[in-house]
Amino acid sequence: MFVITSTNVTISKLILKGPQATSFVDIERAVQAVGTVSSYLTNIEIVDCEIYTWGAYGVYLRFCDNFTVEGNVIRDIGHIGVAGLSSGNGKIIGNRISNITPGSAGNAYGITMARITTGDITTDPRSHDVLISKNIVSDIPIWSGLDTHGGERISFTGNIVTNCYRGIMVTSSADSSGDASFAPLD
């Protein structure tokens, strides 16, 4: 629905209803903010919105810095509620995320801070310095409520996670060849 390509953008108090949430459709993203490894988007805020029935992502952030995802209700999504990929210096606070299903993607996450594994650590760096706090995440029975793949200084504090296969998953991230693995740090 929203494709953000510049800095200093706030999306607030909107209802973002998608076309469905029964199968994974990668282009179905309610809010997408994507910079580049050499030019991060900054000051992106998604606040007090209701986001539901999207086939892939509620909020998708890639190469974003100084972002805020706060006070949203995100539900009935076909892959990930909030995804931060190679993003940092952010906060994901006070959201209610529920009923995230794997669709045909094979996995599902309430909130994840990770990196895409199609490149090496310089082209797809770690997500870093993100506070994930006071979120309520529920109903992801076959995957993870909260997650980081190779993140650095990702803080999970004061969250409530129920009816998820894993509450918090902290794991490594491979490179595109599968030869290198980057453990989470700090």
mmCIF file of N, CA and C in Angstrom, residues 64-182:
data_model
loop_
_atom_site.group_PDB
_atom_site.id
_atom_site.type_symbol
_atom_site.label_atom_id
_atom_site.label_comp_id
_atom_site.label_asym_id
_atom_site.label_seq_id
_atom_site.Cartn_x
_atom_site.Cartn_y
_atom_site.Cartn_z
ATOM 1 N N CYS A 64 17.054 0.916 6.832
ATOM 2 C CA CYS A 64 16.441 2.055 7.522
ATOM 3 C C CYS A 64 17.185 2.320 8.828
ATOM 4 N N ASP A 65 17.304 3.579 9.188
ATOM 5 C CA ASP A 65 17.985 3.982 10.409
ATOM 6 C C ASP A 65 17.101 4.964 11.168
ATOM 7 N N ASN A 66 17.121 4.872 12.481
ATOM 8 C CA ASN A 66 16.337 5.764 13.335
ATOM 9 C C ASN A 66 14.845 5.655 12.997
ATOM 10 N N PHE A 67 14.311 4.453 13.145
ATOM 11 C CA PHE A 67 12.913 4.199 12.821
ATOM 12 C C PHE A 67 12.107 3.910 14.089
ATOM 13 N N THR A 68 10.796 4.095 13.994
ATOM 14 C CA THR A 68 9.884 3.809 15.090
ATOM 15 C C THR A 68 8.664 3.084 14.539
ATOM 16 N N VAL A 69 8.327 1.958 15.160
ATOM 17 C CA VAL A 69 7.080 1.242 14.880
ATOM 18 C C VAL A 69 6.403 1.109 16.243
ATOM 19 N N GLU A 70 5.349 1.881 16.473
ATOM 20 C CA GLU A 70 4.815 1.981 17.837
ATOM 21 C C GLU A 70 3.287 2.063 17.854
ATOM 22 N N GLY A 71 2.694 1.294 18.772
ATOM 23 C CA GLY A 71 1.271 1.395 19.054
ATOM 24 C C GLY A 71 0.349 0.877 17.974
ATOM 25 N N ASN A 72 0.853 0.032 17.097
ATOM 26 C CA ASN A 72 0.053 -0.495 15.996
ATOM 27 C C ASN A 72 -0.631 -1.803 16.374
ATOM 28 N N VAL A 73 -1.744 -2.093 15.723
ATOM 29 C CA VAL A 73 -2.381 -3.410 15.775
ATOM 30 C C VAL A 73 -2.134 -4.043 14.413
ATOM 31 N N ILE A 74 -1.399 -5.154 14.430
ATOM 32 C CA ILE A 74 -1.027 -5.841 13.184
ATOM 33 C C ILE A 74 -1.507 -7.277 13.312
ATOM 34 N N ARG A 75 -2.389 -7.704 12.398
ATOM 35 C CA ARG A 75 -2.971 -9.040 12.542
ATOM 36 C C ARG A 75 -3.296 -9.644 11.180
ATOM 37 N N ASP A 76 -3.423 -10.970 11.203
ATOM 38 C CA ASP A 76 -3.826 -11.711 10.004
ATOM 39 C C ASP A 76 -2.914 -11.412 8.818
ATOM 40 N N ILE A 77 -1.625 -11.638 9.035
ATOM 41 C CA ILE A 77 -0.600 -11.384 8.014
ATOM 42 C C ILE A 77 -0.032 -12.726 7.562
ATOM 43 N N GLY A 78 0.303 -12.850 6.283
ATOM 44 C CA GLY A 78 0.747 -14.115 5.709
ATOM 45 C C GLY A 78 2.221 -14.427 5.818
ATOM 46 N N HIS A 79 3.016 -13.695 6.617
ATOM 47 C CA HIS A 79 4.435 -14.063 6.769
ATOM 48 C C HIS A 79 5.073 -13.379 7.986
ATOM 49 N N ILE A 80 5.161 -12.036 8.014
ATOM 50 C CA ILE A 80 5.840 -11.339 9.103
ATOM 51 C C ILE A 80 5.058 -10.075 9.473
ATOM 52 N N GLY A 81 4.849 -9.885 10.779
ATOM 53 C CA GLY A 81 4.190 -8.669 11.248
ATOM 54 C C GLY A 81 5.053 -7.445 11.037
ATOM 55 N N VAL A 82 6.270 -7.427 11.636
ATOM 56 C CA VAL A 82 7.232 -6.334 11.473
ATOM 57 C C VAL A 82 8.585 -6.946 11.142
ATOM 58 N N ALA A 83 9.141 -6.577 9.988
ATOM 59 C CA ALA A 83 10.456 -7.074 9.569
ATOM 60 C C ALA A 83 11.408 -5.900 9.420
ATOM 61 N N GLY A 84 12.559 -5.981 10.091
ATOM 62 C CA GLY A 84 13.642 -5.029 9.908
ATOM 63 C C GLY A 84 14.834 -5.781 9.341
ATOM 64 N N LEU A 85 15.268 -5.421 8.157
ATOM 65 C CA LEU A 85 16.375 -6.097 7.488
ATOM 66 C C LEU A 85 17.494 -5.092 7.255
ATOM 67 N N SER A 86 18.663 -5.404 7.792
ATOM 68 C CA SER A 86 19.809 -4.490 7.702
ATOM 69 C C SER A 86 19.407 -3.082 8.124
ATOM 70 N N SER A 87 18.699 -2.995 9.235
ATOM 71 C CA SER A 87 18.219 -1.714 9.746
ATOM 72 C C SER A 87 18.679 -1.535 11.183
ATOM 73 N N GLY A 88 18.741 -0.297 11.645
ATOM 74 C CA GLY A 88 19.255 -0.088 12.998
ATOM 75 C C GLY A 88 18.790 1.192 13.655
ATOM 76 N N ASN A 89 19.202 1.306 14.920
ATOM 77 C CA ASN A 89 18.893 2.473 15.746
ATOM 78 C C ASN A 89 17.393 2.743 15.768
ATOM 79 N N GLY A 90 16.642 1.665 16.029
ATOM 80 C CA GLY A 90 15.194 1.800 15.992
ATOM 81 C C GLY A 90 14.525 1.299 17.242
ATOM 82 N N LYS A 91 13.202 1.489 17.255
ATOM 83 C CA LYS A 91 12.413 0.956 18.355
ATOM 84 C C LYS A 91 11.092 0.430 17.813
ATOM 85 N N ILE A 92 10.721 -0.726 18.358
ATOM 86 C CA ILE A 92 9.457 -1.379 18.042
ATOM 87 C C ILE A 92 8.776 -1.573 19.387
ATOM 88 N N ILE A 93 7.814 -0.715 19.683
ATOM 89 C CA ILE A 93 7.298 -0.608 21.046
ATOM 90 C C ILE A 93 5.770 -0.604 21.054
ATOM 91 N N GLY A 94 5.205 -1.383 21.979
ATOM 92 C CA GLY A 94 3.786 -1.295 22.286
ATOM 93 C C GLY A 94 2.849 -1.700 21.171
ATOM 94 N N ASN A 95 3.272 -2.597 20.305
ATOM 95 C CA ASN A 95 2.415 -3.087 19.234
ATOM 96 C C ASN A 95 1.683 -4.342 19.681
ATOM 97 N N ARG A 96 0.534 -4.601 19.087
ATOM 98 C CA ARG A 96 -0.206 -5.847 19.294
ATOM 99 C C ARG A 96 -0.202 -6.581 17.961
ATOM 100 N N ILE A 97 0.464 -7.733 17.945
ATOM 101 C CA ILE A 97 0.660 -8.488 16.708
ATOM 102 C C ILE A 97 0.088 -9.883 16.912
ATOM 103 N N SER A 98 -0.801 -10.313 16.000
ATOM 104 C CA SER A 98 -1.419 -11.630 16.178
ATOM 105 C C SER A 98 -1.767 -12.281 14.842
ATOM 106 N N ASN A 99 -1.872 -13.603 14.921
ATOM 107 C CA ASN A 99 -2.278 -14.440 13.802
ATOM 108 C C ASN A 99 -1.405 -14.212 12.565
ATOM 109 N N ILE A 100 -0.132 -14.484 12.737
ATOM 110 C CA ILE A 100 0.813 -14.426 11.623
ATOM 111 C C ILE A 100 1.002 -15.864 11.157
ATOM 112 N N THR A 101 0.719 -16.120 9.893
ATOM 113 C CA THR A 101 0.758 -17.480 9.358
ATOM 114 C C THR A 101 1.859 -17.605 8.318
ATOM 115 N N PRO A 102 2.326 -18.826 8.072
ATOM 116 C CA PRO A 102 3.419 -18.968 7.120
ATOM 117 C C PRO A 102 2.998 -18.906 5.666
ATOM 118 N N GLY A 103 1.709 -19.023 5.383
ATOM 119 C CA GLY A 103 1.329 -19.084 3.980
ATOM 120 C C GLY A 103 2.192 -20.112 3.276
ATOM 121 N N SER A 104 2.677 -19.814 2.095
ATOM 122 C CA SER A 104 3.573 -20.732 1.392
ATOM 123 C C SER A 104 5.035 -20.385 1.625
ATOM 124 N N ALA A 105 5.319 -19.391 2.497
ATOM 125 C CA ALA A 105 6.701 -19.002 2.778
ATOM 126 C C ALA A 105 7.412 -20.031 3.650
ATOM 127 N N GLY A 106 6.649 -20.820 4.417
ATOM 128 C CA GLY A 106 7.249 -21.856 5.252
ATOM 129 C C GLY A 106 7.578 -21.418 6.661
ATOM 130 N N ASN A 107 7.626 -20.114 6.925
ATOM 131 C CA ASN A 107 7.887 -19.638 8.278
ATOM 132 C C ASN A 107 7.092 -18.363 8.533
ATOM 133 N N ALA A 108 7.047 -17.969 9.796
ATOM 134 C CA ALA A 108 6.270 -16.789 10.169
ATOM 135 C C ALA A 108 6.882 -16.182 11.425
ATOM 136 N N TYR A 109 6.862 -14.864 11.508
ATOM 137 C CA TYR A 109 7.420 -14.153 12.649
ATOM 138 C C TYR A 109 6.495 -13.003 13.042
ATOM 139 N N GLY A 110 6.399 -12.745 14.342
ATOM 140 C CA GLY A 110 5.714 -11.545 14.795
ATOM 141 C C GLY A 110 6.578 -10.336 14.489
ATOM 142 N N ILE A 111 7.807 -10.348 15.044
ATOM 143 C CA ILE A 111 8.786 -9.284 14.817
ATOM 144 C C ILE A 111 10.127 -9.951 14.561
ATOM 145 N N THR A 112 10.819 -9.536 13.513
ATOM 146 C CA THR A 112 12.165 -10.037 13.265
ATOM 147 C C THR A 112 13.098 -8.891 12.879
ATOM 148 N N MET A 113 14.311 -8.934 13.406
ATOM 149 C CA MET A 113 15.389 -8.025 13.009
ATOM 150 C C MET A 113 16.505 -8.908 12.477
ATOM 151 N N ALA A 114 16.732 -8.846 11.178
ATOM 152 C CA ALA A 114 17.619 -9.803 10.528
ATOM 153 C C ALA A 114 18.365 -9.124 9.380
ATOM 154 N N ARG A 115 18.864 -9.948 8.500
ATOM 155 C CA ARG A 115 19.502 -9.482 7.272
ATOM 156 C C ARG A 115 19.136 -10.457 6.170
ATOM 157 N N ILE A 116 19.063 -9.976 4.951
ATOM 158 C CA ILE A 116 18.799 -10.865 3.819
ATOM 159 C C ILE A 116 20.080 -11.614 3.515
ATOM 160 N N THR A 117 19.958 -12.876 3.235
ATOM 161 C CA THR A 117 21.146 -13.725 3.063
ATOM 162 C C THR A 117 21.565 -13.877 1.605
ATOM 163 N N THR A 118 21.131 -12.973 0.732
ATOM 164 C CA THR A 118 21.524 -13.066 -0.668
ATOM 165 C C THR A 118 22.900 -12.483 -0.933
ATOM 166 N N GLY A 119 23.451 -11.769 0.023
ATOM 167 C CA GLY A 119 24.770 -11.169 -0.150
ATOM 168 C C GLY A 119 25.648 -11.427 1.049
ATOM 169 N N ASP A 120 26.814 -10.803 1.049
ATOM 170 C CA ASP A 120 27.710 -10.969 2.188
ATOM 171 C C ASP A 120 27.408 -9.894 3.236
ATOM 172 N N ILE A 121 28.199 -9.874 4.273
ATOM 173 C CA ILE A 121 27.929 -8.988 5.405
ATOM 174 C C ILE A 121 28.108 -7.499 5.044
ATOM 175 N N THR A 122 28.843 -7.184 3.994
ATOM 176 C CA THR A 122 28.996 -5.783 3.592
ATOM 177 C C THR A 122 27.824 -5.312 2.733
ATOM 178 N N THR A 123 27.271 -6.173 1.900
ATOM 179 C CA THR A 123 26.125 -5.779 1.076
ATOM 180 C C THR A 123 24.809 -5.920 1.833
ATOM 181 N N ASP A 124 24.764 -6.809 2.806
ATOM 182 C CA ASP A 124 23.582 -7.021 3.641
ATOM 183 C C ASP A 124 24.010 -7.076 5.106
ATOM 184 N N PRO A 125 24.299 -5.919 5.697
ATOM 185 C CA PRO A 125 24.817 -5.905 7.070
ATOM 186 C C PRO A 125 23.778 -6.330 8.108
ATOM 187 N N ARG A 126 24.271 -6.533 9.313
ATOM 188 C CA ARG A 126 23.420 -6.918 10.428
ATOM 189 C C ARG A 126 22.434 -5.793 10.764
ATOM 190 N N SER A 127 21.255 -6.180 11.239
ATOM 191 C CA SER A 127 20.401 -5.213 11.931
ATOM 192 C C SER A 127 21.030 -4.967 13.296
ATOM 193 N N HIS A 128 20.908 -3.756 13.810
ATOM 194 C CA HIS A 128 21.643 -3.439 15.045
ATOM 195 C C HIS A 128 20.925 -2.369 15.863
ATOM 196 N N ASP A 129 21.167 -2.399 17.159
ATOM 197 C CA ASP A 129 20.728 -1.354 18.096
ATOM 198 C C ASP A 129 19.228 -1.066 17.983
ATOM 199 N N VAL A 130 18.436 -2.117 18.211
ATOM 200 C CA VAL A 130 16.984 -1.989 18.139
ATOM 201 C C VAL A 130 16.380 -2.435 19.464
ATOM 202 N N LEU A 131 15.489 -1.626 19.995
ATOM 203 C CA LEU A 131 14.739 -1.953 21.202
ATOM 204 C C LEU A 131 13.382 -2.509 20.778
ATOM 205 N N ILE A 132 13.095 -3.723 21.218
ATOM 206 C CA ILE A 132 11.808 -4.374 20.971
ATOM 207 C C ILE A 132 11.184 -4.567 22.344
ATOM 208 N N SER A 133 10.192 -3.725 22.672
ATOM 209 C CA SER A 133 9.720 -3.657 24.047
ATOM 210 C C SER A 133 8.207 -3.464 24.129
ATOM 211 N N LYS A 134 7.618 -4.084 25.152
ATOM 212 C CA LYS A 134 6.213 -3.900 25.511
ATOM 213 C C LYS A 134 5.242 -4.259 24.387
ATOM 214 N N ASN A 135 5.649 -5.178 23.524
ATOM 215 C CA ASN A 135 4.769 -5.671 22.475
ATOM 216 C C ASN A 135 4.001 -6.880 22.997
ATOM 217 N N ILE A 136 2.818 -7.103 22.478
ATOM 218 C CA ILE A 136 2.047 -8.309 22.757
ATOM 219 C C ILE A 136 1.945 -9.070 21.440
ATOM 220 N N VAL A 137 2.547 -10.256 21.417
ATOM 221 C CA VAL A 137 2.605 -11.062 20.202
ATOM 222 C C VAL A 137 1.946 -12.399 20.499
ATOM 223 N N SER A 138 0.999 -12.804 19.633
ATOM 224 C CA SER A 138 0.291 -14.063 19.887
ATOM 225 C C SER A 138 -0.096 -14.763 18.589
ATOM 226 N N ASP A 139 -0.358 -16.045 18.749
ATOM 227 C CA ASP A 139 -0.930 -16.870 17.683
ATOM 228 C C ASP A 139 -0.044 -16.997 16.446
ATOM 229 N N ILE A 140 1.165 -17.483 16.699
ATOM 230 C CA ILE A 140 2.078 -17.891 15.633
ATOM 231 C C ILE A 140 2.521 -19.310 16.016
ATOM 232 N N PRO A 141 1.618 -20.277 15.937
ATOM 233 C CA PRO A 141 1.847 -21.574 16.565
ATOM 234 C C PRO A 141 2.926 -22.447 15.936
ATOM 235 N N ILE A 142 3.378 -22.128 14.722
ATOM 236 C CA ILE A 142 4.419 -22.984 14.144
ATOM 237 C C ILE A 142 5.760 -22.271 13.958
ATOM 238 N N TRP A 143 5.897 -21.024 14.462
ATOM 239 C CA TRP A 143 7.197 -20.356 14.288
ATOM 240 C C TRP A 143 7.478 -19.421 15.462
ATOM 241 N N SER A 144 8.117 -18.283 15.248
ATOM 242 C CA SER A 144 8.644 -17.457 16.334
ATOM 243 C C SER A 144 7.883 -16.153 16.525
ATOM 244 N N GLY A 145 7.637 -15.813 17.797
ATOM 245 C CA GLY A 145 7.019 -14.534 18.116
ATOM 246 C C GLY A 145 7.980 -13.382 17.900
ATOM 247 N N LEU A 146 9.201 -13.488 18.475
ATOM 248 C CA LEU A 146 10.245 -12.465 18.364
ATOM 249 C C LEU A 146 11.504 -13.144 17.852
ATOM 250 N N ASP A 147 12.281 -12.430 17.024
ATOM 251 C CA ASP A 147 13.383 -13.111 16.340
ATOM 252 C C ASP A 147 14.482 -12.134 15.948
ATOM 253 N N THR A 148 15.722 -12.647 15.957
ATOM 254 C CA THR A 148 16.815 -11.994 15.250
ATOM 255 C C THR A 148 17.687 -13.071 14.609
ATOM 256 N N HIS A 149 18.046 -12.841 13.371
ATOM 257 C CA HIS A 149 19.013 -13.665 12.647
ATOM 258 C C HIS A 149 20.269 -12.816 12.475
ATOM 259 N N GLY A 150 21.285 -13.072 13.284
ATOM 260 C CA GLY A 150 22.556 -12.364 13.158
ATOM 261 C C GLY A 150 22.515 -10.908 13.569
ATOM 262 N N GLY A 151 21.537 -10.513 14.372
ATOM 263 C CA GLY A 151 21.437 -9.124 14.808
ATOM 264 C C GLY A 151 22.503 -8.753 15.823
ATOM 265 N N GLU A 152 22.698 -7.459 16.002
ATOM 266 C CA GLU A 152 23.690 -6.954 16.953
ATOM 267 C C GLU A 152 23.024 -5.937 17.876
ATOM 268 N N ARG A 153 23.142 -6.182 19.177
ATOM 269 C CA ARG A 153 22.526 -5.328 20.196
ATOM 270 C C ARG A 153 21.019 -5.160 19.960
ATOM 271 N N ILE A 154 20.337 -6.276 19.766
ATOM 272 C CA ILE A 154 18.881 -6.298 19.678
ATOM 273 C C ILE A 154 18.374 -6.594 21.089
ATOM 274 N N SER A 155 17.574 -5.710 21.653
ATOM 275 C CA SER A 155 17.087 -5.858 23.031
ATOM 276 C C SER A 155 15.612 -6.224 23.027
ATOM 277 N N PHE A 156 15.293 -7.347 23.664
ATOM 278 C CA PHE A 156 13.913 -7.782 23.849
ATOM 279 C C PHE A 156 13.574 -7.562 25.320
ATOM 280 N N THR A 157 12.700 -6.610 25.635
ATOM 281 C CA THR A 157 12.375 -6.332 27.035
ATOM 282 C C THR A 157 10.876 -6.130 27.213
ATOM 283 N N GLY A 158 10.321 -6.764 28.243
ATOM 284 C CA GLY A 158 8.950 -6.520 28.644
ATOM 285 C C GLY A 158 7.879 -6.892 27.639
ATOM 286 N N ASN A 159 8.163 -7.819 26.738
ATOM 287 C CA ASN A 159 7.185 -8.266 25.764
ATOM 288 C C ASN A 159 6.359 -9.408 26.342
ATOM 289 N N ILE A 160 5.163 -9.604 25.830
ATOM 290 C CA ILE A 160 4.336 -10.756 26.176
ATOM 291 C C ILE A 160 4.140 -11.555 24.896
ATOM 292 N N VAL A 161 4.544 -12.822 24.926
ATOM 293 C CA VAL A 161 4.436 -13.684 23.751
ATOM 294 C C VAL A 161 3.663 -14.936 24.160
ATOM 295 N N THR A 162 2.533 -15.202 23.479
ATOM 296 C CA THR A 162 1.717 -16.370 23.794
ATOM 297 C C THR A 162 1.334 -17.119 22.518
ATOM 298 N N ASN A 163 1.124 -18.421 22.679
ATOM 299 C CA ASN A 163 0.689 -19.298 21.594
ATOM 300 C C ASN A 163 1.589 -19.184 20.363
ATOM 301 N N CYS A 164 2.900 -19.168 20.607
ATOM 302 C CA CYS A 164 3.894 -19.189 19.537
ATOM 303 C C CYS A 164 4.792 -20.403 19.761
ATOM 304 N N TYR A 165 5.254 -21.027 18.685
ATOM 305 C CA TYR A 165 6.117 -22.194 18.818
ATOM 306 C C TYR A 165 7.389 -21.838 19.588
ATOM 307 N N ARG A 166 7.979 -20.701 19.262
ATOM 308 C CA ARG A 166 9.129 -20.177 20.001
ATOM 309 C C ARG A 166 8.783 -18.758 20.447
ATOM 310 N N GLY A 167 9.103 -18.444 21.685
ATOM 311 C CA GLY A 167 8.872 -17.086 22.169
ATOM 312 C C GLY A 167 9.848 -16.118 21.544
ATOM 313 N N ILE A 168 11.149 -16.375 21.781
ATOM 314 C CA ILE A 168 12.210 -15.534 21.224
ATOM 315 C C ILE A 168 13.241 -16.453 20.576
ATOM 316 N N MET A 169 13.540 -16.194 19.321
ATOM 317 C CA MET A 169 14.553 -16.957 18.590
ATOM 318 C C MET A 169 15.733 -16.028 18.318
ATOM 319 N N VAL A 170 16.906 -16.415 18.825
ATOM 320 C CA VAL A 170 18.139 -15.658 18.597
ATOM 321 C C VAL A 170 19.092 -16.623 17.914
ATOM 322 N N THR A 171 19.345 -16.397 16.624
ATOM 323 C CA THR A 171 20.090 -17.378 15.845
ATOM 324 C C THR A 171 21.011 -16.687 14.847
ATOM 325 N N SER A 172 21.801 -17.475 14.155
ATOM 326 C CA SER A 172 22.771 -16.939 13.203
ATOM 327 C C SER A 172 22.116 -16.661 11.853
ATOM 328 N N SER A 173 22.897 -16.037 10.994
ATOM 329 C CA SER A 173 22.473 -15.728 9.631
ATOM 330 C C SER A 173 23.601 -16.130 8.697
ATOM 331 N N ALA A 174 23.268 -16.848 7.637
ATOM 332 C CA ALA A 174 24.282 -17.307 6.683
ATOM 333 C C ALA A 174 24.503 -16.263 5.599
ATOM 334 N N ASP A 175 25.598 -16.437 4.838
ATOM 335 C CA ASP A 175 25.783 -15.603 3.653
ATOM 336 C C ASP A 175 25.172 -16.316 2.447
ATOM 337 N N SER A 176 25.287 -15.710 1.276
ATOM 338 C CA SER A 176 24.625 -16.254 0.090
ATOM 339 C C SER A 176 25.158 -17.626 -0.306
ATOM 340 N N SER A 177 26.411 -17.910 0.003
ATOM 341 C CA SER A 177 26.981 -19.209 -0.363
ATOM 342 C C SER A 177 26.697 -20.275 0.684
ATOM 343 N N GLY A 178 26.306 -19.837 1.873
ATOM 344 C CA GLY A 178 26.099 -20.783 2.969
ATOM 345 C C GLY A 178 27.399 -21.161 3.657
ATOM 346 N N ASP A 179 28.532 -20.576 3.199
ATOM 347 C CA ASP A 179 29.841 -20.904 3.785
ATOM 348 C C ASP A 179 30.114 -20.154 5.080
ATOM 349 N N ALA A 180 29.609 -18.953 5.210
ATOM 350 C CA ALA A 180 29.856 -18.150 6.407
ATOM 351 C C ALA A 180 28.562 -18.024 7.199
ATOM 352 N N SER A 181 28.725 -17.949 8.510
ATOM 353 C CA SER A 181 27.575 -17.782 9.381
ATOM 354 C C SER A 181 27.895 -16.675 10.375
ATOM 355 N N PHE A 182 26.921 -15.801 10.602
ATOM 356 C CA PHE A 182 27.117 -14.644 11.458
ATOM 357 C C PHE A 182 26.239 -14.783 12.695
#
